[in-house]
C-alpha cells in the first residue's frame, strides 16, 4: 500500500508557478525544522520519531499556522517553530492512537507500534508532546501554552469518549463532540496560534475557523474509511466498522439500514470481512458518502466565509487553496 509521493497539498491546486515555488519552499523549511528539532539523546527515540515524521504527512497543521501568521500581518518566520510544535503534537497523538487502535498501517507503511513495539511508540509520543511544549515555552507566549495544553486535554478526553462508545450506535451530537475533540481543536490551535503570532487579537474567531477546517478534515477522513482508495490513503477501508466506531457516513443513512445488523457488526469483537464489506457497500449505495461530503462542504464554507473577511494577500489565497484541498482530498 505505497502512497503516491508528490501528491497532497504539494502537488495540486496552485494558481501560478511562483506561488507553487513559494509553497514548496515553505514546506521544505517545515520538513527541515521538523527533523532538526527532533534531537533526543536516546537513539531509539530518534529512530521511532523519525520513522513517523519521515513517513510523510500533509503538514497541514504547520502550513496553516505559518500562513495564518502571515495573513494576520505578522512575520511568518516567527510562527515556524510553533507550527512544528503543533505537528509534533499531531505526530504524538498518532503514535498513541495507533497503539490504542492496535493499528497496523499508517501512511502506507507499517505503524510504529508494529515495528518498535507499543511501549516505545507511547514513550516516543510522550517525548514529542513534551518537545512541542518546550518549543512553545521558547518561542510562544503563556496564552498560547494555555490554549495548546487545553487542546491536548480535549484530545485525550475525546479519545476516551470515543473508546467508551465503541460497539454502540452514537448520536450525531456525540459524533461531533468526538471529532471536534480528536481533530477539530488541534486545527483550531493552529489557526489561533498562527493568528496570535501575527498580531490578531480575536482568538475565538481564529480558533473557530480552524475548528471548522478540522471538522471538515475528519468528515472526509471518515468518508475515505468507507470509499477511499487504500493505495492513496495508505490505510485499508472499513477500519471504523471493524473497530466498532459509528461515523458520519453510517449515521447519515442509519434510518435506511437494518438496525439490528448494524448493531451486531459494531458490537462484535471480530466481525467477518464479508459483513463489514456488506455494510460498507450498503452505506455507499444509500448515499452515505455524498451526504458526508455535503455536510463537510457546509462546514468548510463557514470557515471560508470567515477567511474571506481578512485583507487580501498571498497568505490568504494559499489558505483558501488548502481549504479546497481538504474538501476534495482523496488521501
Ligand atoms: C486519529 O483518529 C486520532 C486522532 C486524530 C487523535 C488522537 C489523540 C490522542 C491519542 C490524545 C492526545 C495525545 C497526545 C499525546 C497529544 P482516527 O483513529 O479516527 O484516525 P486514523 O484512521 O487515522 O487512525
Ligand atoms: Mg486510529
Short mmCIF file of C-alpha atoms and ligand atoms in Angstrom, two decimals:
data_model
loop_
_atom_site.label_atom_id
_atom_site.label_comp_id
_atom_site.label_asym_id
_atom_site.label_seq_id
_atom_site.Cartn_x
_atom_site.Cartn_y
_atom_site.Cartn_z
CA UNK A 1 0.00 0.00 0.00
CA UNK A 2 2.56 2.55 -1.08
CA UNK A 3 1.20 6.06 -1.04
CA UNK A 4 1.66 8.21 -4.12
CA UNK A 5 4.52 10.61 -3.47
CA UNK A 6 4.38 14.18 -4.65
CA UNK A 7 0.67 14.39 -4.01
CA UNK A 8 -1.15 16.16 -1.20
CA UNK A 9 -1.00 19.93 -0.84
CA UNK A 10 2.42 19.88 -2.51
CA UNK A 11 1.14 18.66 -5.82
CA UNK A 12 -2.17 20.28 -6.73
CA UNK A 13 -4.34 23.31 -6.86
CA UNK A 14 -1.77 26.02 -7.48
CA UNK A 15 -2.51 29.11 -9.50
CA UNK A 16 0.94 30.22 -10.56
CA UNK A 17 4.40 28.71 -10.72
CA UNK A 18 5.61 31.47 -8.40
CA UNK A 19 3.02 30.58 -5.75
CA UNK A 20 3.90 26.90 -6.13
CA UNK A 21 7.59 27.63 -5.67
CA UNK A 22 6.93 29.68 -2.52
CA UNK A 23 4.76 26.91 -1.10
CA UNK A 24 7.44 24.29 -1.82
CA UNK A 25 10.00 26.45 -0.06
CA UNK A 26 7.75 26.75 2.97
CA UNK A 27 7.09 23.00 3.01
CA UNK A 28 10.82 22.32 2.71
CA UNK A 29 11.52 24.65 5.64
CA UNK A 30 8.88 22.87 7.68
CA UNK A 31 10.39 19.44 6.86
CA UNK A 32 13.88 20.66 7.71
CA UNK A 33 12.79 22.15 11.04
CA UNK A 34 10.74 19.06 11.93
CA UNK A 35 13.85 16.91 11.61
CA UNK A 36 16.18 19.45 13.22
CA UNK A 37 14.16 19.95 16.40
CA UNK A 38 13.80 16.21 16.91
CA UNK A 39 17.08 15.64 18.73
CA UNK A 40 16.69 13.13 21.58
CA UNK A 41 19.79 11.64 23.18
CA UNK A 42 18.48 8.08 23.03
CA UNK A 43 18.85 6.59 19.55
CA UNK A 44 15.64 4.53 19.67
CA UNK A 45 13.55 7.62 20.40
CA UNK A 46 15.16 9.32 17.39
CA UNK A 47 14.55 6.30 15.15
CA UNK A 48 10.91 5.97 16.20
CA UNK A 49 10.19 9.71 15.93
CA UNK A 50 11.89 9.93 12.54
CA UNK A 51 10.07 6.83 11.33
CA UNK A 52 6.75 8.61 11.73
CA UNK A 53 7.90 12.05 10.59
CA UNK A 54 9.67 10.67 7.51
CA UNK A 55 6.67 8.55 6.53
CA UNK A 56 5.13 11.71 5.11
CA UNK A 57 2.00 13.52 6.12
CA UNK A 58 0.43 16.54 4.56
CA UNK A 59 1.85 19.08 7.05
CA UNK A 60 -1.45 20.94 7.01
CA UNK A 61 -1.10 21.99 10.64
CA UNK A 62 2.26 23.78 10.38
CA UNK A 63 1.27 25.21 6.99
CA UNK A 64 -1.90 26.72 8.46
CA UNK A 65 -0.02 28.04 11.49
CA UNK A 66 2.56 29.86 9.38
CA UNK A 67 0.04 31.08 6.78
CA UNK A 68 -2.36 32.43 9.42
CA UNK A 69 0.50 34.37 10.97
CA UNK A 70 1.25 35.89 7.55
CA UNK A 71 -2.41 36.58 6.78
CA UNK A 72 -2.70 38.50 10.07
CA UNK A 73 0.22 40.68 9.07
CA UNK A 74 2.97 39.04 11.13
CA UNK A 75 6.42 37.75 10.20
CA UNK A 76 5.50 34.19 9.22
CA UNK A 77 9.02 33.01 10.08
CA UNK A 78 8.20 33.54 13.76
CA UNK A 79 5.37 31.03 13.57
CA UNK A 80 7.50 28.24 12.06
CA UNK A 81 8.69 26.63 15.33
CA UNK A 82 5.15 26.91 16.71
CA UNK A 83 3.75 25.13 13.64
CA UNK A 84 6.44 22.48 14.05
CA UNK A 85 5.40 22.07 17.70
CA UNK A 86 1.79 21.55 16.62
CA UNK A 87 2.88 18.94 14.07
CA UNK A 88 4.78 17.13 16.88
CA UNK A 89 1.56 17.09 18.90
CA UNK A 90 -0.21 15.62 15.89
CA UNK A 91 2.57 13.01 15.49
CA UNK A 92 2.43 12.16 19.21
CA UNK A 93 -1.33 11.71 19.01
CA UNK A 94 -0.96 9.35 16.03
CA UNK A 95 1.68 7.27 17.82
CA UNK A 96 -0.67 6.93 20.78
CA UNK A 97 -3.79 6.43 18.65
CA UNK A 98 -2.24 3.54 16.71
CA UNK A 99 -1.42 1.80 19.99
CA UNK A 100 -4.95 2.36 21.29
CA UNK A 101 -6.49 1.15 17.98
CA UNK A 102 -3.98 -1.68 17.53
CA UNK A 103 -3.47 -0.26 14.01
CA UNK A 104 -1.09 -1.94 11.59
CA UNK A 105 -0.89 0.59 8.75
CA UNK A 106 -0.39 4.34 8.63
CA UNK A 107 0.73 6.48 5.72
CA UNK A 108 1.27 3.40 3.55
CA UNK A 109 3.69 1.81 5.99
CA UNK A 110 3.56 -0.47 8.99
CA UNK A 111 2.76 1.51 12.13
CA UNK A 112 5.50 2.47 14.61
CA UNK A 113 3.88 0.26 17.28
CA UNK A 114 4.22 -2.73 14.96
CA UNK A 115 7.88 -2.01 14.22
CA UNK A 116 9.14 -0.70 17.58
CA UNK A 117 6.52 -2.07 19.99
CA UNK A 118 3.72 -0.38 21.95
CA UNK A 119 5.93 0.78 24.82
CA UNK A 120 8.48 2.57 22.63
CA UNK A 121 5.72 4.10 20.46
CA UNK A 122 3.88 5.53 23.51
CA UNK A 123 7.04 6.87 25.13
CA UNK A 124 8.25 8.45 21.89
CA UNK A 125 4.83 10.10 21.66
CA UNK A 126 5.38 11.47 25.19
CA UNK A 127 8.78 12.79 24.12
CA UNK A 128 7.30 14.55 21.08
CA UNK A 129 4.48 16.09 23.07
CA UNK A 130 6.95 17.45 25.64
CA UNK A 131 9.15 18.74 22.82
CA UNK A 132 6.17 20.65 21.46
CA UNK A 133 5.59 22.31 24.84
CA UNK A 134 9.30 23.13 25.01
CA UNK A 135 9.06 24.88 21.63
CA UNK A 136 6.03 26.83 22.84
CA UNK A 137 7.83 27.83 26.05
CA UNK A 138 10.76 29.05 23.94
CA UNK A 139 9.01 30.74 21.00
CA UNK A 140 5.42 31.23 22.15
CA UNK A 141 3.50 33.05 24.85
CA UNK A 142 1.78 31.99 28.08
CA UNK A 143 -1.56 32.45 26.33
CA UNK A 144 -0.53 30.03 23.60
CA UNK A 145 0.71 27.44 26.10
CA UNK A 146 -2.61 27.66 27.95
CA UNK A 147 -4.51 27.19 24.69
CA UNK A 148 -2.37 24.29 23.46
CA UNK A 149 -2.44 22.40 26.76
CA UNK A 150 -6.24 22.78 26.87
CA UNK A 151 -6.39 21.40 23.33
CA UNK A 152 -4.37 18.31 24.28
CA UNK A 153 -6.65 17.76 27.30
CA UNK A 154 -9.64 17.97 24.93
CA UNK A 155 -8.00 15.49 22.54
CA UNK A 156 -7.33 12.96 25.28
CA UNK A 157 -10.87 13.33 26.64
CA UNK A 158 -12.37 12.88 23.16
CA UNK A 159 -10.32 9.75 22.60
CA UNK A 160 -11.60 8.28 25.86
CA UNK A 161 -15.16 9.31 24.98
CA UNK A 162 -14.77 7.60 21.60
CA UNK A 163 -13.42 4.47 23.27
CA UNK A 164 -16.29 4.40 25.72
CA UNK A 165 -18.73 4.39 22.78
CA UNK A 166 -17.04 1.63 20.79
CA UNK A 167 -19.56 -1.04 19.80
CA UNK A 168 -22.54 1.33 20.09
CA UNK A 169 -24.53 3.44 17.68
CA UNK A 170 -23.90 7.02 18.79
CA UNK A 171 -25.94 10.18 18.19
CA UNK A 172 -24.93 12.91 15.75
CA UNK A 173 -24.27 15.19 18.72
CA UNK A 174 -21.88 12.63 20.26
CA UNK A 175 -20.17 12.15 16.89
CA UNK A 176 -19.42 15.87 16.56
CA UNK A 177 -18.26 16.09 20.16
CA UNK A 178 -15.78 13.30 19.43
CA UNK A 179 -14.45 14.64 16.12
CA UNK A 180 -14.20 18.21 17.40
CA UNK A 181 -12.13 16.93 20.30
CA UNK A 182 -9.91 14.49 18.49
CA UNK A 183 -9.25 16.55 15.35
CA UNK A 184 -11.02 19.93 15.30
CA UNK A 185 -9.39 21.56 18.29
CA UNK A 186 -5.83 20.89 17.10
CA UNK A 187 -6.60 22.66 13.81
CA UNK A 188 -8.20 25.37 15.97
CA UNK A 189 -4.91 25.70 17.84
CA UNK A 190 -3.02 26.07 14.53
CA UNK A 191 -5.15 28.92 13.22
CA UNK A 192 -5.36 30.61 16.64
CA UNK A 193 -1.64 30.33 17.43
CA UNK A 194 -0.67 31.44 13.91
CA UNK A 195 -3.05 34.39 14.03
CA UNK A 196 -1.95 35.40 17.54
CA UNK A 197 1.71 35.25 16.44
CA UNK A 198 0.69 37.56 13.60
CA UNK A 199 -0.87 40.09 15.99
CA UNK A 200 -4.58 39.29 15.55
CA UNK A 201 -6.40 39.51 18.86
CA UNK A 202 -9.67 37.77 18.06
CA UNK A 203 -8.53 34.39 19.34
CA UNK A 204 -12.05 32.89 19.38
CA UNK A 205 -12.75 33.78 15.76
CA UNK A 206 -9.36 32.36 14.69
CA UNK A 207 -9.95 29.18 16.68
CA UNK A 208 -13.42 28.71 15.19
CA UNK A 209 -12.01 28.80 11.65
CA UNK A 210 -9.54 26.02 12.49
CA UNK A 211 -12.19 24.01 14.32
CA UNK A 212 -14.35 24.01 11.19
CA UNK A 213 -11.38 23.12 8.98
CA UNK A 214 -10.59 20.23 11.35
CA UNK A 215 -14.21 19.10 11.41
CA UNK A 216 -14.16 19.03 7.60
CA UNK A 217 -10.87 17.14 7.64
CA UNK A 218 -12.28 14.44 9.94
CA UNK A 219 -15.57 14.14 7.99
CA UNK A 220 -13.53 13.49 4.85
CA UNK A 221 -11.30 11.07 6.79
CA UNK A 222 -14.40 9.16 7.85
CA UNK A 223 -15.73 9.19 4.29
CA UNK A 224 -12.42 7.80 2.98
CA UNK A 225 -12.70 5.00 5.51
CA UNK A 226 -15.75 3.87 3.52
CA UNK A 227 -14.84 4.77 -0.02
CA UNK A 228 -11.14 5.70 -0.17
CA UNK A 229 -8.52 4.04 -2.34
CA UNK A 230 -6.05 2.31 0.02
CA UNK A 231 -3.21 2.93 -2.45
CA UNK A 232 -3.89 6.67 -1.98
CA UNK A 233 -4.84 6.86 1.71
CA UNK A 234 -2.23 4.38 2.93
CA UNK A 235 -4.77 2.55 5.10
CA UNK A 236 -7.42 -0.08 4.41
CA UNK A 237 -11.15 0.71 4.13
CA UNK A 238 -13.65 -0.46 6.73
CA UNK A 239 -11.39 0.20 9.73
CA UNK A 240 -14.03 2.20 11.61
CA UNK A 241 -16.69 -0.52 11.33
CA UNK A 242 -14.09 -3.15 12.25
CA UNK A 243 -13.19 -1.10 15.35
CA UNK A 244 -16.90 -0.70 16.25
CA UNK A 245 -16.97 3.05 15.53
CA UNK A 246 -20.05 4.92 14.31
CA UNK A 247 -19.05 7.73 11.96
CA UNK A 248 -20.97 10.21 9.80
CA UNK A 249 -21.39 8.09 6.62
CA UNK A 250 -23.17 5.43 8.69
CA UNK A 251 -25.13 7.95 10.78
CA UNK A 252 -26.38 9.78 7.70
CA UNK A 253 -28.17 6.68 6.35
CA UNK A 254 -28.89 4.88 9.60
CA UNK A 255 -32.68 5.16 9.23
CA UNK A 256 -32.48 3.29 5.91
CA UNK A 257 -30.46 0.37 7.31
CA UNK A 258 -31.36 -2.74 9.26
CA UNK A 259 -30.51 -1.50 12.78
CA UNK A 260 -30.04 -5.00 14.19
CA UNK A 261 -27.46 -5.83 11.52
CA UNK A 262 -25.60 -2.57 12.24
CA UNK A 263 -25.63 -3.22 15.98
CA UNK A 264 -24.40 -6.76 15.50
CA UNK A 265 -21.42 -5.65 13.42
CA UNK A 266 -20.49 -2.73 15.67
CA UNK A 267 -20.67 -4.79 18.85
CA UNK A 268 -18.89 -7.86 17.51
CA UNK A 269 -15.27 -8.11 18.74
CA UNK A 270 -14.24 -9.70 15.42
CA UNK A 271 -16.81 -9.06 12.67
CA UNK A 272 -16.29 -11.03 9.46
CA UNK A 273 -14.71 -9.34 6.47
CA UNK A 274 -17.87 -10.17 4.45
CA UNK A 275 -20.20 -8.49 6.98
CA UNK A 276 -18.06 -5.35 7.11
CA UNK A 277 -17.94 -5.16 3.34
CA UNK A 278 -21.69 -5.70 3.02
CA UNK A 279 -22.48 -2.88 5.46
CA UNK A 280 -19.81 -0.62 3.96
CA UNK A 281 -21.29 -1.07 0.48
CA UNK A 282 -24.85 -0.55 1.73
CA UNK A 283 -23.80 2.76 3.27
CA UNK A 284 -22.18 3.81 -0.01
CA UNK A 285 -25.17 2.70 -2.11
CA UNK A 286 -27.61 4.58 0.13
CA UNK A 287 -25.68 7.82 -0.40
CA UNK A 288 -23.74 7.99 2.91
CA UNK A 289 -20.60 9.21 1.16
CA UNK A 290 -22.37 12.04 -0.69
CA UNK A 291 -24.21 13.08 2.47
CA UNK A 292 -20.94 13.22 4.38
CA UNK A 293 -19.33 15.29 1.64
CA UNK A 294 -22.31 17.63 1.69
CA UNK A 295 -22.02 18.06 5.48
CA UNK A 296 -18.29 18.69 5.11
CA UNK A 297 -18.95 21.30 2.39
CA UNK A 298 -21.26 23.25 4.71
CA UNK A 299 -18.56 23.28 7.36
CA UNK A 300 -15.70 24.40 5.10
CA UNK A 301 -17.94 27.09 3.58
CA UNK A 302 -18.33 28.71 7.02
CA UNK A 303 -14.57 28.62 7.50
CA UNK A 304 -14.04 30.18 4.07
CA UNK A 305 -16.52 32.98 4.77
CA UNK A 306 -14.53 33.97 7.85
CA UNK A 307 -11.20 33.72 5.97
CA UNK A 308 -12.58 35.97 3.22
CA UNK A 309 -13.07 38.77 5.77
CA UNK A 310 -9.27 39.14 6.10
CA UNK A 311 -7.39 41.60 3.84
CA UNK A 312 -6.30 40.10 0.51
CA UNK A 313 -2.82 38.61 0.47
CA UNK A 314 -0.89 35.65 -0.93
CA UNK A 315 -1.22 34.02 2.50
CA UNK A 316 -4.99 34.26 2.34
CA UNK A 317 -5.02 32.80 -1.19
CA UNK A 318 -2.89 29.89 -0.09
CA UNK A 319 -5.13 29.23 2.93
CA UNK A 320 -8.16 29.16 0.62
CA UNK A 321 -6.36 26.68 -1.63
CA UNK A 322 -5.71 24.48 1.41
CA UNK A 323 -9.42 24.54 2.25
CA UNK A 324 -10.11 23.39 -1.35
CA UNK A 325 -7.62 20.56 -0.91
CA UNK A 326 -9.14 19.48 2.41
CA UNK A 327 -12.64 19.10 0.97
CA UNK A 328 -11.53 17.50 -2.31
CA UNK A 329 -8.73 15.30 -0.99
CA UNK A 330 -8.58 11.57 -1.69
CA UNK A 331 -5.61 10.89 0.58
C1 LIG B 1 -6.83 9.54 14.84
O1 LIG B 1 -8.19 9.27 14.73
C2 LIG B 1 -6.53 10.14 16.19
C3 LIG B 1 -6.56 11.43 16.50
C4 LIG B 1 -6.89 12.43 15.47
C5 LIG B 1 -6.28 11.99 17.86
C6 LIG B 1 -5.63 11.08 18.86
C7 LIG B 1 -5.50 11.77 20.19
C8 LIG B 1 -4.91 11.25 21.30
C9 LIG B 1 -4.31 9.88 21.27
C10 LIG B 1 -4.86 12.03 22.58
C11 LIG B 1 -3.80 13.12 22.58
C12 LIG B 1 -2.46 12.61 22.87
C13 LIG B 1 -1.28 13.31 22.71
C14 LIG B 1 -0.02 12.71 23.13
C15 LIG B 1 -1.21 14.65 22.11
P1 LIG B 1 -8.73 8.00 13.95
O2 LIG B 1 -8.36 6.76 14.70
O3 LIG B 1 -10.15 8.22 13.67
O4 LIG B 1 -7.96 8.11 12.57
P2 LIG B 1 -6.97 7.11 11.86
O5 LIG B 1 -7.84 6.31 10.94
O6 LIG B 1 -6.00 7.99 11.10
O7 LIG B 1 -6.31 6.29 12.91
MG1 LIG B 2 -6.89 5.34 14.60
#
